Amino acid sequence: MKPCVSVDMKVRPYRPDLHAHTTASDGILSPRQLVQEASQMGVSLLAVTDHDTMKGLPEALSAADEEVIGLIPGIELSTAGEEEVHLLAYFVHPEMKRLSRLLDEISLDRQTRCLKFLERFRSLGVDLHMDDLHIPEGTDCNRPHIGRALVRKGYVSSLSEAFQRYLAVGKPGYIQRIKLESTDVIRLLREEGAVPVLAHPELIRSTALKLPERISILKEAGLQGIEAYHSKHSRSACVYWDGLAREKGLLVTGGSDFHQQGDDHGLLGSAIRWWNTADKDADRLMKLKPVIT
Ligand code: AMP
Ligand code: FE
Ligand code: FE
Ligand code: ZN
């Protein structure tokens, strides 16, 4: 797999969307469909950042070549529970052996967790079976698979309601994922040659984990950027995180976090709304792209 397509000159000025999901994790578009949709929406630089997997990247890279848009191979890793923090990593590659091993471990955990979900829901009087989840071949189980099944079976009327009633942290259907530590993940990503970026910091529930002092700790571990522009960030949050990132000498990035039309996340290209420096910021990120040999 190539680290990134070589069409940089054709996609300036960059209209970036640096955070999006496919059927390889919990999105509903295949990698090829996602790239085509992004191109339709006028996105010229897309990062595919599926949760805990690089499996969608080869198809996304080949589709981006066809559509002549830039594609950054990425991933999103998360710590779990009340202390949940999400990290994006750019320019990842299956040859990153330690990262691949970590992903195998997470995948195994997701498989066991999926069975626990089914048991838990049955104990809650919700009749749910593996076949109801409609998980694509090769994809691991995510909470949205469970939530969409609850909608299809009529237990709730929307994915948001599925989270509010059952799947959110502290609700009866919640089951925690494997525990990771942000600083460990950041160090591993840097050692592997990827570019770690703090995802949608405004959405971090724990106040302590969003303090500037905490960001400094992440930077010391190797953090290189902050996703200041996110579809769920208010305008003032975007301004705040943009300022903090620059003050700390970190890259500024932005993304929609697209999963599917009409859910709680943004539409492709939607994070660019207040991101006036998108072209320059994306160019800074692209300068960190590993040289293709
Ligand atoms: P998991 O990694 O299996 O714990 O699932 C987490 C995923 O659930 C996140 O990546 C989001 O895409 C999704 N999610 C979390 N909260 C909500 C919500 N309120 N509505 C829709 N999707 C959500
Ligand atoms: Fe997700
Ligand atoms: Fe996230
Ligand atoms: Zn995401």
Tab-separated table of C-alpha atoms and ligand atoms in Angstrom:
chain	number	residue	atom	x	y	z
A	1	MET	CA	0.000	0.000	0.000
A	2	LYS	CA	1.325	3.457	-0.937
A	3	PRO	CA	1.692	5.892	1.987
A	4	CYS	CA	-0.357	8.504	0.065
A	5	VAL	CA	-1.402	9.244	-3.514
A	6	SER	CA	0.892	11.625	-5.363
A	7	VAL	CA	-1.649	14.102	-6.723
A	8	ASP	CA	-0.822	16.953	-4.331
A	9	MET	CA	-0.345	19.532	-7.060
A	10	LYS	CA	-3.787	18.860	-8.528
A	11	VAL	CA	-5.706	19.261	-5.301
A	12	ARG	CA	-4.515	22.737	-4.134
A	13	PRO	CA	-6.005	24.755	-2.671
A	14	TYR	CA	-6.830	21.974	-0.267
A	15	ARG	CA	-10.462	21.588	0.736
A	16	PRO	CA	-9.701	19.031	3.422
A	17	ASP	CA	-11.805	16.623	5.404
A	18	LEU	CA	-9.357	14.835	7.674
A	19	HIS	CA	-11.722	12.563	9.605
A	20	ALA	CA	-14.190	10.087	8.081
A	21	HIS	CA	-15.375	6.505	8.574
A	22	THR	CA	-16.267	3.637	6.225
A	23	THR	CA	-17.823	0.159	6.480
A	24	ALA	CA	-14.374	-1.036	7.622
A	25	SER	CA	-15.452	0.321	11.044
A	26	ASP	CA	-18.805	1.967	11.812
A	27	GLY	CA	-19.574	4.037	8.706
A	28	ILE	CA	-22.177	3.003	6.137
A	29	LEU	CA	-20.312	3.820	2.907
A	30	SER	CA	-17.661	1.475	1.542
A	31	PRO	CA	-14.209	3.083	1.198
A	32	ARG	CA	-14.796	3.554	-2.563
A	33	GLN	CA	-18.267	5.081	-2.003
A	34	LEU	CA	-16.855	7.406	0.669
A	35	VAL	CA	-14.121	8.697	-1.650
A	36	GLN	CA	-16.640	9.200	-4.486
A	37	GLU	CA	-19.030	11.041	-2.155
A	38	ALA	CA	-16.194	13.224	-0.826
A	39	SER	CA	-15.195	14.113	-4.363
A	40	GLN	CA	-18.844	15.005	-5.156
A	41	MET	CA	-18.919	17.255	-2.092
A	42	GLY	CA	-15.835	19.135	-3.360
A	43	VAL	CA	-13.421	17.669	-0.813
A	44	SER	CA	-9.955	17.625	-2.389
A	45	LEU	CA	-8.005	16.022	0.445
A	46	LEU	CA	-9.647	13.244	2.441
A	47	ALA	CA	-8.315	11.256	5.379
A	48	VAL	CA	-9.967	7.891	5.960
A	49	THR	CA	-9.758	7.339	9.714
A	50	ASP	CA	-11.652	4.193	10.616
A	51	HIS	CA	-11.760	3.107	14.241
A	52	ASP	CA	-8.999	0.635	15.074
A	53	THR	CA	-8.444	-0.672	11.535
A	54	MET	CA	-6.457	-0.009	8.362
A	55	LYS	CA	-8.507	-2.524	6.346
A	56	GLY	CA	-10.393	0.092	4.319
A	57	LEU	CA	-7.282	1.964	3.189
A	58	PRO	CA	-6.179	0.018	0.053
A	59	GLU	CA	-9.639	0.425	-1.532
A	60	ALA	CA	-9.784	4.107	-0.494
A	61	LEU	CA	-6.344	4.801	-2.005
A	62	SER	CA	-7.256	3.180	-5.298
A	63	ALA	CA	-10.591	5.087	-5.441
A	64	ALA	CA	-8.786	8.363	-4.674
A	65	ASP	CA	-6.444	7.716	-7.613
A	66	GLU	CA	-9.512	7.332	-9.862
A	67	GLU	CA	-11.228	10.448	-8.489
A	68	VAL	CA	-7.952	12.446	-8.483
A	69	ILE	CA	-8.318	13.604	-4.909
A	70	GLY	CA	-5.635	13.395	-2.213
A	71	LEU	CA	-6.050	10.591	0.283
A	72	ILE	CA	-4.299	10.392	3.620
A	73	PRO	CA	-4.338	6.892	5.111
A	74	GLY	CA	-5.390	7.308	8.708
A	75	ILE	CA	-6.887	5.633	11.733
A	76	GLU	CA	-8.745	6.653	14.912
A	77	LEU	CA	-7.792	5.018	18.210
A	78	SER	CA	-9.641	5.645	21.473
A	79	THR	CA	-9.217	5.148	25.164
A	80	ALA	CA	-12.378	3.882	26.855
A	81	GLY	CA	-14.987	4.700	29.494
A	82	GLU	CA	-15.406	7.971	31.403
A	83	GLU	CA	-11.866	8.929	30.491
A	84	GLU	CA	-12.454	8.476	26.768
A	85	VAL	CA	-10.042	10.382	24.510
A	86	HIS	CA	-9.831	9.891	20.730
A	87	LEU	CA	-6.629	10.099	18.718
A	88	LEU	CA	-6.296	10.324	14.962
A	89	ALA	CA	-3.131	9.111	13.309
A	90	TYR	CA	-2.166	10.095	9.770
A	91	PHE	CA	0.095	8.324	7.254
A	92	VAL	CA	-0.372	4.908	8.813
A	93	HIS	CA	0.659	1.779	6.958
A	94	PRO	CA	0.172	-1.999	7.441
A	95	GLU	CA	3.970	-2.358	7.579
A	96	MET	CA	3.861	-0.593	10.955
A	97	LYS	CA	4.232	-3.855	12.837
A	98	ARG	CA	3.664	-2.669	16.410
A	99	LEU	CA	0.573	-0.750	15.350
A	100	SER	CA	-0.701	-3.821	13.473
A	101	ARG	CA	-0.172	-5.967	16.575
A	102	LEU	CA	-2.101	-3.474	18.715
A	103	LEU	CA	-4.941	-3.513	16.159
A	104	ASP	CA	-5.059	-7.326	16.273
A	105	GLU	CA	-5.395	-7.134	20.049
A	106	ILE	CA	-8.201	-4.544	19.784
A	107	SER	CA	-9.951	-6.667	17.150
A	108	LEU	CA	-9.971	-9.707	19.445
A	109	ASP	CA	-11.358	-7.557	22.254
A	110	ARG	CA	-14.133	-6.272	19.953
A	111	GLN	CA	-15.094	-9.844	19.021
A	112	THR	CA	-15.476	-10.885	22.671
A	113	ARG	CA	-17.249	-7.628	23.467
A	114	CYS	CA	-19.770	-8.275	20.695
A	115	LEU	CA	-20.859	-11.539	22.325
A	116	LYS	CA	-21.123	-9.701	25.652
A	117	PHE	CA	-23.410	-7.113	23.995
A	118	LEU	CA	-25.740	-9.856	22.761
A	119	GLU	CA	-25.861	-11.472	26.220
A	120	ARG	CA	-26.389	-8.099	27.912
A	121	PHE	CA	-29.242	-7.134	25.588
A	122	ARG	CA	-30.933	-10.486	26.038
A	123	SER	CA	-30.745	-9.955	29.806
A	124	LEU	CA	-32.437	-6.580	29.208
A	125	GLY	CA	-35.261	-8.323	27.355
A	126	VAL	CA	-34.034	-7.259	23.909
A	127	ASP	CA	-33.927	-10.138	21.454
A	128	LEU	CA	-30.703	-9.560	19.528
A	129	HIS	CA	-28.657	-12.075	17.530
A	130	MET	CA	-25.417	-11.877	15.578
A	131	ASP	CA	-27.356	-12.053	12.271
A	132	ASP	CA	-29.355	-8.969	13.272
A	133	LEU	CA	-26.213	-6.821	13.363
A	134	HIS	CA	-25.496	-6.849	9.589
A	135	ILE	CA	-21.764	-6.428	10.163
A	136	PRO	CA	-19.833	-6.504	6.860
A	137	GLU	CA	-17.393	-9.391	6.363
A	138	GLY	CA	-14.008	-8.559	7.925
A	139	THR	CA	-15.364	-5.668	10.039
A	140	ASP	CA	-15.384	-5.760	13.824
A	141	CYS	CA	-18.444	-4.952	15.926
A	142	ASN	CA	-18.962	-1.317	16.945
A	143	ARG	CA	-21.753	0.183	19.058
A	144	PRO	CA	-23.435	1.751	15.974
A	145	HIS	CA	-23.921	-1.793	14.555
A	146	ILE	CA	-25.838	-2.661	17.711
A	147	GLY	CA	-27.711	0.670	17.648
A	148	ARG	CA	-28.750	0.318	13.993
A	149	ALA	CA	-29.985	-3.220	14.728
A	150	LEU	CA	-32.113	-1.844	17.586
A	151	VAL	CA	-33.621	0.665	15.122
A	152	ARG	CA	-34.277	-2.045	12.474
A	153	LYS	CA	-35.937	-4.286	15.072
A	154	GLY	CA	-38.132	-1.426	16.306
A	155	TYR	CA	-36.750	-1.179	19.851
A	156	VAL	CA	-35.820	2.489	19.283
A	157	SER	CA	-36.681	4.993	16.577
A	158	SER	CA	-33.185	6.375	15.882
A	159	LEU	CA	-29.507	5.692	16.417
A	160	SER	CA	-29.370	8.674	18.804
A	161	GLU	CA	-32.144	7.136	20.886
A	162	ALA	CA	-30.277	3.804	20.913
A	163	PHE	CA	-27.303	5.601	22.464
A	164	GLN	CA	-29.406	7.652	24.894
A	165	ARG	CA	-31.345	4.627	26.167
A	166	TYR	CA	-28.832	1.810	25.947
A	167	LEU	CA	-25.373	2.346	24.523
A	168	ALA	CA	-23.874	5.546	25.961
A	169	VAL	CA	-21.400	5.322	28.864
A	170	GLY	CA	-23.370	4.554	32.048
A	171	LYS	CA	-26.442	3.210	30.189
A	172	PRO	CA	-27.526	-0.432	30.666
A	173	GLY	CA	-26.219	-1.705	27.325
A	174	TYR	CA	-22.768	-0.123	27.591
A	175	ILE	CA	-19.761	-2.422	27.569
A	176	GLN	CA	-16.286	-0.972	27.800
A	177	ARG	CA	-13.598	-1.528	25.180
A	178	ILE	CA	-10.000	-2.552	25.914
A	179	LYS	CA	-8.186	0.027	28.065
A	180	LEU	CA	-5.482	2.070	26.361
A	181	GLU	CA	-3.472	5.008	27.695
A	182	SER	CA	-3.301	8.094	25.415
A	183	THR	CA	0.368	8.792	26.054
A	184	ASP	CA	1.311	5.156	25.275
A	185	VAL	CA	-0.688	5.249	22.033
A	186	ILE	CA	0.916	8.557	21.003
A	187	ARG	CA	4.422	7.235	21.699
A	188	LEU	CA	3.760	4.069	19.721
A	189	LEU	CA	2.377	6.050	16.767
A	190	ARG	CA	5.414	8.359	16.700
A	191	GLU	CA	7.817	5.456	16.937
A	192	GLU	CA	6.025	3.904	13.954
A	193	GLY	CA	6.340	7.128	11.916
A	194	ALA	CA	2.657	8.175	11.995
A	195	VAL	CA	1.398	11.678	12.877
A	196	PRO	CA	-0.803	11.616	16.018
A	197	VAL	CA	-3.495	14.289	16.394
A	198	LEU	CA	-5.950	14.806	19.259
A	199	ALA	CA	-9.471	14.253	17.834
A	200	HIS	CA	-12.454	16.523	18.648
A	201	PRO	CA	-11.032	17.700	22.021
A	202	GLU	CA	-14.171	19.643	22.924
A	203	LEU	CA	-16.050	16.331	23.143
A	204	ILE	CA	-13.768	14.911	25.851
A	205	ARG	CA	-16.063	14.391	28.838
A	206	SER	CA	-13.440	14.686	31.567
A	207	THR	CA	-12.629	18.371	32.228
A	208	ALA	CA	-9.205	17.426	33.576
A	209	LEU	CA	-8.292	15.697	30.322
A	210	LYS	CA	-8.870	18.853	28.237
A	211	LEU	CA	-6.801	21.280	30.292
A	212	PRO	CA	-3.853	22.993	28.539
A	213	GLU	CA	-1.511	21.257	31.016
A	214	ARG	CA	-2.813	17.896	29.853
A	215	ILE	CA	-2.283	18.892	26.206
A	216	SER	CA	1.344	19.676	27.124
A	217	ILE	CA	1.716	16.159	28.544
A	218	LEU	CA	0.350	14.710	25.293
A	219	LYS	CA	2.751	16.910	23.330
A	220	GLU	CA	5.680	15.668	25.397
A	221	ALA	CA	4.594	12.130	24.506
A	222	GLY	CA	4.757	13.106	20.809
A	223	LEU	CA	1.359	14.589	19.898
A	224	GLN	CA	1.675	16.645	16.688
A	225	GLY	CA	-1.712	18.258	16.173
A	226	ILE	CA	-5.190	19.113	17.408
A	227	GLU	CA	-8.432	18.652	15.481
A	228	ALA	CA	-9.660	22.169	16.251
A	229	TYR	CA	-12.300	22.092	13.491
A	230	HIS	CA	-14.850	19.313	13.929
A	231	SER	CA	-18.473	19.088	12.884
A	232	LYS	CA	-19.570	18.967	16.547
A	233	HIS	CA	-17.419	21.879	17.715
A	234	SER	CA	-19.161	25.225	18.151
A	235	ARG	CA	-17.558	28.224	16.494
A	236	SER	CA	-16.089	29.377	19.820
A	237	ALA	CA	-14.691	25.879	20.482
A	238	CYS	CA	-12.994	25.924	17.052
A	239	VAL	CA	-11.441	29.313	17.829
A	240	TYR	CA	-10.291	28.159	21.273
A	241	TRP	CA	-8.659	24.918	20.086
A	242	ASP	CA	-7.129	26.618	17.047
A	243	GLY	CA	-5.505	29.179	19.375
A	244	LEU	CA	-4.326	26.580	21.865
A	245	ALA	CA	-2.850	24.360	19.144
A	246	ARG	CA	-0.864	27.240	17.646
A	247	GLU	CA	0.275	28.453	21.073
A	248	LYS	CA	1.633	24.964	21.799
A	249	GLY	CA	3.284	24.669	18.363
A	250	LEU	CA	0.907	21.924	17.226
A	251	LEU	CA	-0.695	21.434	13.815
A	252	VAL	CA	-4.314	22.489	13.359
A	253	THR	CA	-6.537	19.948	11.591
A	254	GLY	CA	-10.240	19.534	10.902
A	255	GLY	CA	-12.734	16.876	9.910
A	256	SER	CA	-16.421	16.035	9.653
A	257	ASP	CA	-16.214	12.622	11.397
A	258	PHE	CA	-18.710	11.477	8.763
A	259	HIS	CA	-20.319	8.074	9.442
A	260	GLN	CA	-23.701	8.217	7.697
A	261	GLN	CA	-26.155	10.806	6.512
A	262	GLY	CA	-28.630	11.901	9.186
A	263	ASP	CA	-26.835	10.608	12.290
A	264	ASP	CA	-25.251	12.655	15.079
A	265	HIS	CA	-22.069	13.299	13.068
A	266	GLY	CA	-21.353	15.829	10.306
A	267	LEU	CA	-21.623	15.525	6.544
A	268	LEU	CA	-18.485	15.190	4.440
A	269	GLY	CA	-16.680	18.526	4.102
A	270	SER	CA	-18.672	20.099	6.953
A	271	ALA	CA	-15.723	20.960	9.215
A	272	ILE	CA	-14.428	23.529	6.763
A	273	ARG	CA	-17.188	26.032	7.705
A	274	TRP	CA	-15.077	28.190	10.043
A	275	TRP	CA	-11.671	26.816	9.041
A	276	ASN	CA	-10.288	29.788	7.106
A	277	THR	CA	-6.718	28.496	7.219
A	278	ALA	CA	-7.646	24.996	5.948
A	279	ASP	CA	-5.384	25.111	2.880
A	280	LYS	CA	-2.275	26.198	4.791
A	281	ASP	CA	-2.929	23.878	7.739
A	282	ALA	CA	-3.466	20.888	5.442
A	283	ASP	CA	-0.285	21.787	3.589
A	284	ARG	CA	1.650	21.719	6.874
A	285	LEU	CA	0.278	18.263	7.552
A	286	MET	CA	1.123	17.094	4.023
A	287	LYS	CA	4.720	18.222	4.550
A	288	LEU	CA	4.955	15.490	7.211
A	289	LYS	CA	4.011	12.842	4.650
A	290	PRO	CA	6.691	10.133	4.566
A	291	VAL	CA	8.744	10.159	1.362
A	292	ILE	CA	7.652	7.361	-1.008
A	293	THR	CA	10.627	5.164	-1.910
B	1	AMP	P1	-17.419	1.669	20.047
B	1	AMP	O1	-16.060	2.013	19.496
B	1	AMP	O2	-17.873	0.315	19.615
B	1	AMP	O3	-17.519	1.888	21.523
B	1	AMP	O4	-18.452	2.678	19.363
B	1	AMP	C1	-18.189	4.042	19.418
B	1	AMP	C2	-18.835	4.741	18.237
B	1	AMP	O5	-20.185	5.009	18.530
B	1	AMP	C3	-18.237	6.112	17.980
B	1	AMP	O6	-17.179	5.983	17.112
B	1	AMP	C4	-19.357	6.859	17.328
B	1	AMP	O7	-19.308	6.675	15.942
B	1	AMP	C5	-20.595	6.173	17.815
B	1	AMP	N1	-21.391	7.014	18.719
B	1	AMP	C6	-21.090	7.399	19.962
B	1	AMP	N2	-22.106	8.132	20.489
B	1	AMP	C7	-23.060	8.216	19.518
B	1	AMP	C8	-24.340	8.819	19.432
B	1	AMP	N3	-24.860	9.490	20.468
B	1	AMP	N4	-25.042	8.673	18.271
B	1	AMP	C9	-24.535	7.974	17.237
B	1	AMP	N5	-23.324	7.360	17.263
B	1	AMP	C10	-22.596	7.494	18.389
B	2	FE	FE	-17.556	6.079	15.081
B	3	FE	FE	-13.975	10.086	17.551
B	4	ZN	ZN	-14.366	9.500	14.297
